[in-house]
Coordinates of C-alpha atoms and ligand atoms in Angstrom, one line a residue:
M1 CA 71.6 8.4 214.6
Y2 CA 74.8 6.5 213.9
I3 CA 75.9 3.0 214.7
G4 CA 79.3 2.4 216.4
V5 CA 80.9 -1.1 216.3
D6 CA 83.8 -1.9 218.6
L7 CA 85.2 -5.1 217.2
G8 CA 87.7 -6.6 219.7
G9 CA 89.5 -9.9 220.1
T10 CA 87.1 -10.8 223.0
N11 CA 83.8 -8.9 222.4
I12 CA 81.8 -7.2 219.7
A13 CA 80.0 -4.2 221.0
V14 CA 77.4 -2.3 219.0
G15 CA 75.8 1.0 220.1
I16 CA 73.3 3.6 218.8
V17 CA 74.9 7.0 219.1
D18 CA 73.6 10.4 218.4
N19 CA 75.2 13.4 216.7
F20 CA 76.7 14.6 220.0
G21 CA 78.4 11.3 220.8
K22 CA 75.9 10.1 223.4
I23 CA 75.2 6.3 223.4
H24 CA 71.5 5.6 223.6
Y25 CA 71.5 1.8 223.5
Q26 CA 74.2 -0.8 223.3
K27 CA 74.7 -4.6 223.3
S28 CA 77.7 -6.9 223.2
I29 CA 78.4 -10.5 222.3
P30 CA 81.6 -12.6 222.4
T31 CA 83.7 -12.4 219.3
G32 CA 84.6 -16.0 219.0
A33 CA 87.8 -14.9 217.3
H34 CA 88.9 -18.5 216.5
R35 CA 86.1 -18.7 213.9
K36 CA 86.2 -17.7 210.2
S37 CA 85.9 -14.0 209.3
D38 CA 82.5 -14.5 207.5
E39 CA 80.9 -16.0 210.6
V40 CA 82.1 -13.1 212.8
I41 CA 80.9 -10.6 210.2
E42 CA 77.5 -12.3 210.1
D43 CA 77.3 -11.9 213.9
I44 CA 78.2 -8.2 213.6
I45 CA 75.5 -7.6 211.0
N46 CA 72.9 -9.5 213.0
L47 CA 73.8 -7.6 216.2
I48 CA 73.4 -4.3 214.3
I49 CA 70.0 -5.3 213.0
Q50 CA 69.0 -6.4 216.5
V51 CA 70.2 -3.2 218.2
I52 CA 68.4 -1.0 215.7
D53 CA 65.2 -3.0 216.1
E54 CA 65.3 -3.3 219.9
Y55 CA 65.7 0.5 220.2
G56 CA 62.6 0.9 218.0
L57 CA 64.3 2.4 215.0
N58 CA 64.5 1.4 211.3
K59 CA 67.5 1.2 209.1
E60 CA 66.5 4.5 207.5
H61 CA 67.1 6.3 210.7
I62 CA 70.8 5.3 210.7
K63 CA 73.0 7.7 208.7
A64 CA 76.2 5.6 208.8
I65 CA 78.0 2.7 210.6
G66 CA 81.5 3.0 211.9
I67 CA 83.6 0.0 212.8
G68 CA 86.8 0.1 215.0
I69 CA 89.0 -2.9 214.3
P70 CA 92.0 -4.2 216.2
G71 CA 94.3 -3.8 213.2
L72 CA 94.9 -2.0 210.0
S73 CA 92.5 -1.0 207.3
E74 CA 92.5 1.1 204.1
P75 CA 90.6 4.3 204.8
I76 CA 89.0 4.7 201.4
T77 CA 88.1 1.1 200.4
G78 CA 87.3 0.0 204.0
N79 CA 89.2 -3.2 203.4
V80 CA 90.8 -4.8 206.5
I81 CA 94.5 -5.2 205.7
Q82 CA 95.3 -7.2 208.8
C83 CA 94.0 -8.0 212.2
V84 CA 96.5 -10.3 213.9
N85 CA 94.4 -11.4 216.9
L86 CA 91.4 -12.2 214.7
N87 CA 93.5 -13.9 212.1
W88 CA 92.0 -11.6 209.4
S89 CA 93.8 -10.4 206.3
K90 CA 92.5 -8.7 203.2
I91 CA 88.8 -8.7 204.1
P92 CA 86.5 -6.3 202.2
L93 CA 84.6 -5.5 205.3
K94 CA 82.9 -2.3 204.1
R95 CA 81.8 -3.9 200.8
I96 CA 80.3 -7.0 202.5
M97 CA 78.4 -5.0 205.1
E98 CA 77.1 -2.3 202.8
R99 CA 75.8 -4.9 200.4
I100 CA 73.8 -6.6 203.1
L101 CA 72.7 -3.6 205.3
N102 CA 72.5 -0.9 202.6
I103 CA 73.9 1.8 205.0
P104 CA 77.3 3.5 204.5
V105 CA 80.0 1.7 206.4
F106 CA 83.4 3.2 207.5
V107 CA 86.3 1.2 209.0
D108 CA 89.3 2.4 211.0
N109 CA 91.7 1.3 213.7
D110 CA 90.2 1.0 217.2
A111 CA 92.8 3.2 219.0
T112 CA 92.5 5.8 216.3
L113 CA 88.7 5.9 216.9
A114 CA 89.1 6.0 220.6
G115 CA 91.2 9.2 219.9
L116 CA 88.3 10.5 217.7
A117 CA 85.9 9.9 220.7
E118 CA 88.3 11.9 222.9
F119 CA 88.3 14.7 220.3
E120 CA 84.5 14.7 220.0
I121 CA 83.5 14.6 223.7
G122 CA 86.6 13.9 225.9
S123 CA 89.9 15.4 226.7
M124 CA 90.5 16.9 223.2
K125 CA 87.1 18.5 223.0
G126 CA 87.4 22.1 221.7
K127 CA 90.9 21.5 220.3
N128 CA 91.7 21.3 216.6
N129 CA 94.9 19.4 216.7
G130 CA 95.6 16.5 219.1
V131 CA 97.3 13.2 219.5
F132 CA 95.8 10.3 221.5
I133 CA 98.2 7.6 222.7
T134 CA 96.8 4.4 224.2
L135 CA 99.0 2.4 226.5
G136 CA 97.7 -1.1 226.6
T137 CA 98.9 -4.5 225.5
G138 CA 100.4 -2.6 222.6
I139 CA 100.5 1.1 221.9
G140 CA 98.0 2.6 219.5
G141 CA 97.3 6.2 218.4
G142 CA 94.8 8.6 217.0
I143 CA 96.0 11.8 215.4
I144 CA 93.6 14.7 214.7
I145 CA 94.9 17.4 212.4
D146 CA 92.8 20.5 211.7
G147 CA 89.7 18.8 213.1
K148 CA 90.2 15.7 210.9
I149 CA 91.3 12.2 211.8
H150 CA 94.6 11.3 210.2
T151 CA 94.8 7.7 209.0
G152 CA 97.1 8.2 206.1
V153 CA 97.0 6.8 202.6
N154 CA 97.7 3.2 203.6
G155 CA 96.0 3.2 207.0
I156 CA 99.2 3.2 209.0
G157 CA 99.2 7.0 209.7
S158 CA 98.4 6.7 213.5
E159 CA 100.6 3.6 214.2
I160 CA 102.8 5.5 216.7
G161 CA 103.5 2.3 218.7
H162 CA 105.8 1.4 215.9
M163 CA 107.9 4.6 215.9
V164 CA 111.5 3.6 216.7
V165 CA 112.6 5.5 219.9
G166 CA 115.8 3.6 220.9
K167 CA 117.5 0.2 221.0
N168 CA 115.8 -2.5 223.0
Y169 CA 116.8 -5.9 224.3
Y170 CA 114.1 -7.7 222.3
D171 CA 112.5 -7.2 218.9
C172 CA 109.0 -5.9 218.3
N173 CA 106.5 -8.3 216.8
C174 CA 106.5 -6.1 213.7
G175 CA 110.0 -7.4 213.0
R176 CA 112.0 -4.2 213.9
N177 CA 113.9 -3.3 217.0
G178 CA 113.2 -0.3 219.2
C179 CA 109.5 0.4 218.6
L180 CA 107.8 2.6 221.2
E181 CA 105.5 -0.3 222.2
T182 CA 108.4 -2.5 223.2
F183 CA 109.3 0.2 225.8
S184 CA 106.1 1.8 227.0
S185 CA 103.2 -0.6 226.6
A186 CA 101.8 -2.6 229.5
T187 CA 103.4 -5.7 228.0
A188 CA 106.8 -3.9 227.9
L189 CA 106.5 -2.7 231.5
I190 CA 105.7 -6.2 232.7
N191 CA 108.5 -7.8 230.6
Y192 CA 111.1 -5.3 231.9
T193 CA 109.9 -5.6 235.5
K194 CA 110.2 -9.4 235.3
K195 CA 113.8 -9.0 233.9
L196 CA 114.7 -6.7 236.8
M197 CA 113.2 -9.1 239.4
E198 CA 115.2 -11.9 237.9
E199 CA 118.5 -10.0 237.7
E200 CA 118.5 -7.3 240.4
E201 CA 119.6 -7.8 244.0
Y202 CA 117.3 -5.4 245.8
E203 CA 114.0 -6.2 247.5
T204 CA 110.7 -5.1 246.0
L205 CA 107.1 -4.8 247.3
I206 CA 106.0 -6.7 244.1
T207 CA 107.4 -10.0 245.4
E208 CA 104.6 -10.5 247.9
K209 CA 101.9 -9.6 245.4
I210 CA 102.8 -12.2 242.8
N211 CA 102.4 -15.3 245.0
G212 CA 105.7 -16.8 244.0
D213 CA 104.8 -16.8 240.2
L214 CA 106.2 -14.0 238.0
N215 CA 103.4 -14.8 235.5
N216 CA 100.9 -13.2 238.0
L217 CA 102.6 -9.8 237.5
N218 CA 100.5 -7.0 236.0
G219 CA 100.8 -3.3 235.3
K220 CA 98.6 -2.3 238.3
M221 CA 100.9 -4.1 240.8
I222 CA 103.9 -2.3 239.3
F223 CA 102.4 1.1 239.6
H224 CA 101.0 0.3 243.0
A225 CA 104.5 -0.4 244.2
A226 CA 106.0 2.6 242.3
I227 CA 103.6 5.0 244.1
R228 CA 104.9 3.5 247.4
E229 CA 108.5 4.5 246.4
D230 CA 109.5 1.0 245.5
K231 CA 113.0 1.3 243.9
L232 CA 112.6 -1.5 241.4
A233 CA 109.1 -0.6 240.3
N234 CA 110.2 3.0 239.8
K235 CA 113.1 1.9 237.7
A236 CA 110.7 0.1 235.4
V237 CA 108.2 2.9 235.3
D238 CA 110.9 5.5 234.7
R239 CA 112.1 3.5 231.7
L240 CA 108.6 3.4 230.3
V241 CA 108.3 7.2 230.8
K242 CA 111.7 8.0 229.3
Y243 CA 110.8 6.4 226.0
L244 CA 107.2 7.6 226.0
A245 CA 108.6 11.1 226.4
I246 CA 111.0 10.6 223.4
G247 CA 107.9 9.5 221.4
I248 CA 105.9 12.5 222.5
I249 CA 108.7 14.9 221.6
N250 CA 109.2 13.2 218.2
I251 CA 105.5 13.6 217.4
A252 CA 105.6 17.2 218.6
S253 CA 108.5 17.9 216.3
V254 CA 106.4 16.6 213.3
I255 CA 102.9 17.6 214.2
D256 CA 103.1 20.2 217.0
P257 CA 99.6 19.4 218.4
E258 CA 97.8 21.4 221.0
I259 CA 97.3 18.4 223.3
F260 CA 98.5 14.8 223.9
V261 CA 96.0 12.5 225.5
I262 CA 97.1 9.4 227.3
G263 CA 94.6 6.5 227.5
G264 CA 94.5 2.7 227.7
G265 CA 94.9 0.4 230.7
L266 CA 98.1 2.0 232.0
S267 CA 96.5 5.5 232.1
K268 CA 94.6 4.2 235.2
A269 CA 97.9 5.0 237.0
G270 CA 96.5 8.6 236.7
V271 CA 98.3 11.7 237.9
F272 CA 101.3 9.7 239.1
L273 CA 102.1 8.7 235.5
L274 CA 101.0 12.0 234.0
D275 CA 103.3 14.0 236.3
K276 CA 106.3 11.8 235.4
V277 CA 105.6 12.1 231.7
R278 CA 105.2 15.9 231.8
A279 CA 108.4 16.3 233.8
E280 CA 110.4 14.0 231.4
V281 CA 109.0 15.8 228.3
L282 CA 109.9 19.3 229.8
K283 CA 113.4 18.1 230.6
N284 CA 114.1 16.8 227.1
K285 CA 112.2 18.9 224.6
F286 CA 114.4 20.0 221.8
I287 CA 113.5 23.7 221.7
K288 CA 113.8 24.7 225.3
N289 CA 111.7 27.8 225.6
L290 CA 108.8 26.6 223.5
P291 CA 105.8 24.6 224.8
V292 CA 105.3 21.0 223.6
G293 CA 101.5 21.0 224.0
K294 CA 99.4 20.1 226.9
I295 CA 99.6 16.5 228.2
A296 CA 96.4 15.1 229.7
L297 CA 94.7 11.8 230.6
A298 CA 91.9 10.3 228.6
E299 CA 88.4 11.0 229.9
L300 CA 86.4 8.2 228.3
G301 CA 86.5 4.6 229.4
N302 CA 85.6 1.5 227.4
E303 CA 82.7 3.3 225.6
A304 CA 85.3 5.3 223.6
G305 CA 85.4 2.5 221.1
I306 CA 81.7 2.6 220.2
I307 CA 81.5 6.4 220.4
G308 CA 84.6 6.9 218.2
A309 CA 83.4 4.4 215.6
A310 CA 80.0 6.1 215.4
M311 CA 81.8 9.5 215.0
L312 CA 83.8 8.1 212.1
G313 CA 80.4 7.8 210.3
K314 CA 79.7 11.4 211.2
H315 CA 83.1 12.7 210.1
N316 CA 83.0 11.0 206.7
K317 CA 81.4 12.8 203.7
F318 CA 79.0 10.5 201.8
Ligands
LIG401 ZN1 107.0 -2.5 215.9

């Protein structure tokens, strides 16, 4: 058995997962992200011990622990480089946890691990090369090459949200301009729709949904209107799709994977979004008569975090 830990800005979820990616038992607690890192880490360790105990196992039954973090980590040392929304930097997470638990611990980015879960039991199952793209508050990625997760030397190897795909009207919070996540994340979609609603003349179905306050706007409302052929909503969605397609084609020209899998909150727009992305990629691919790889929706929901983290333990040699 393996332990998968999904460390988020809101909740810490811990699960017991078998060799096949099936969760047998799980529990979650609030992260309390305002606290110091050692307090949060202590909670993670205690929750792991509790979950193992409540499921009726001993530490000896656990081969490895994987942890997905909302930030960057060094793959070999397991040091957290930075987690902005937890206010963590340079934390030797693997070392601290292994010292106390005496079980091998592996750390990686949460989106990368959700991609690993899709590779093990979701949309990428049976493929050897795939790229997972999560469209949420930001954009994260998980890249599988020849059956192995690709994190890179410094842990930034799957940060596809920060690939520059154009020139944008505002800068990315990484400091550069034109990052994919400033065009195609849920945040970007909402920002651009707000801008259109403030600047454009035409009517939109969204107006009646927001109750007079643009701060009520969310991605679901925008897609809901776009599916009903709302002109403004489609303008915003088409912009998201245009830059996402540039990102996909860029990745294809470097990695040439068998499949791209789209996950995260915006993937709930389903086939409507998928069809638009496929059409845009086909229209713009750089070698016209060659395929770009299949494009599909993620199959796993929130549990992808725990499953992927546990599978990180399985994938590591120790
Ligand atoms: Zn950026």
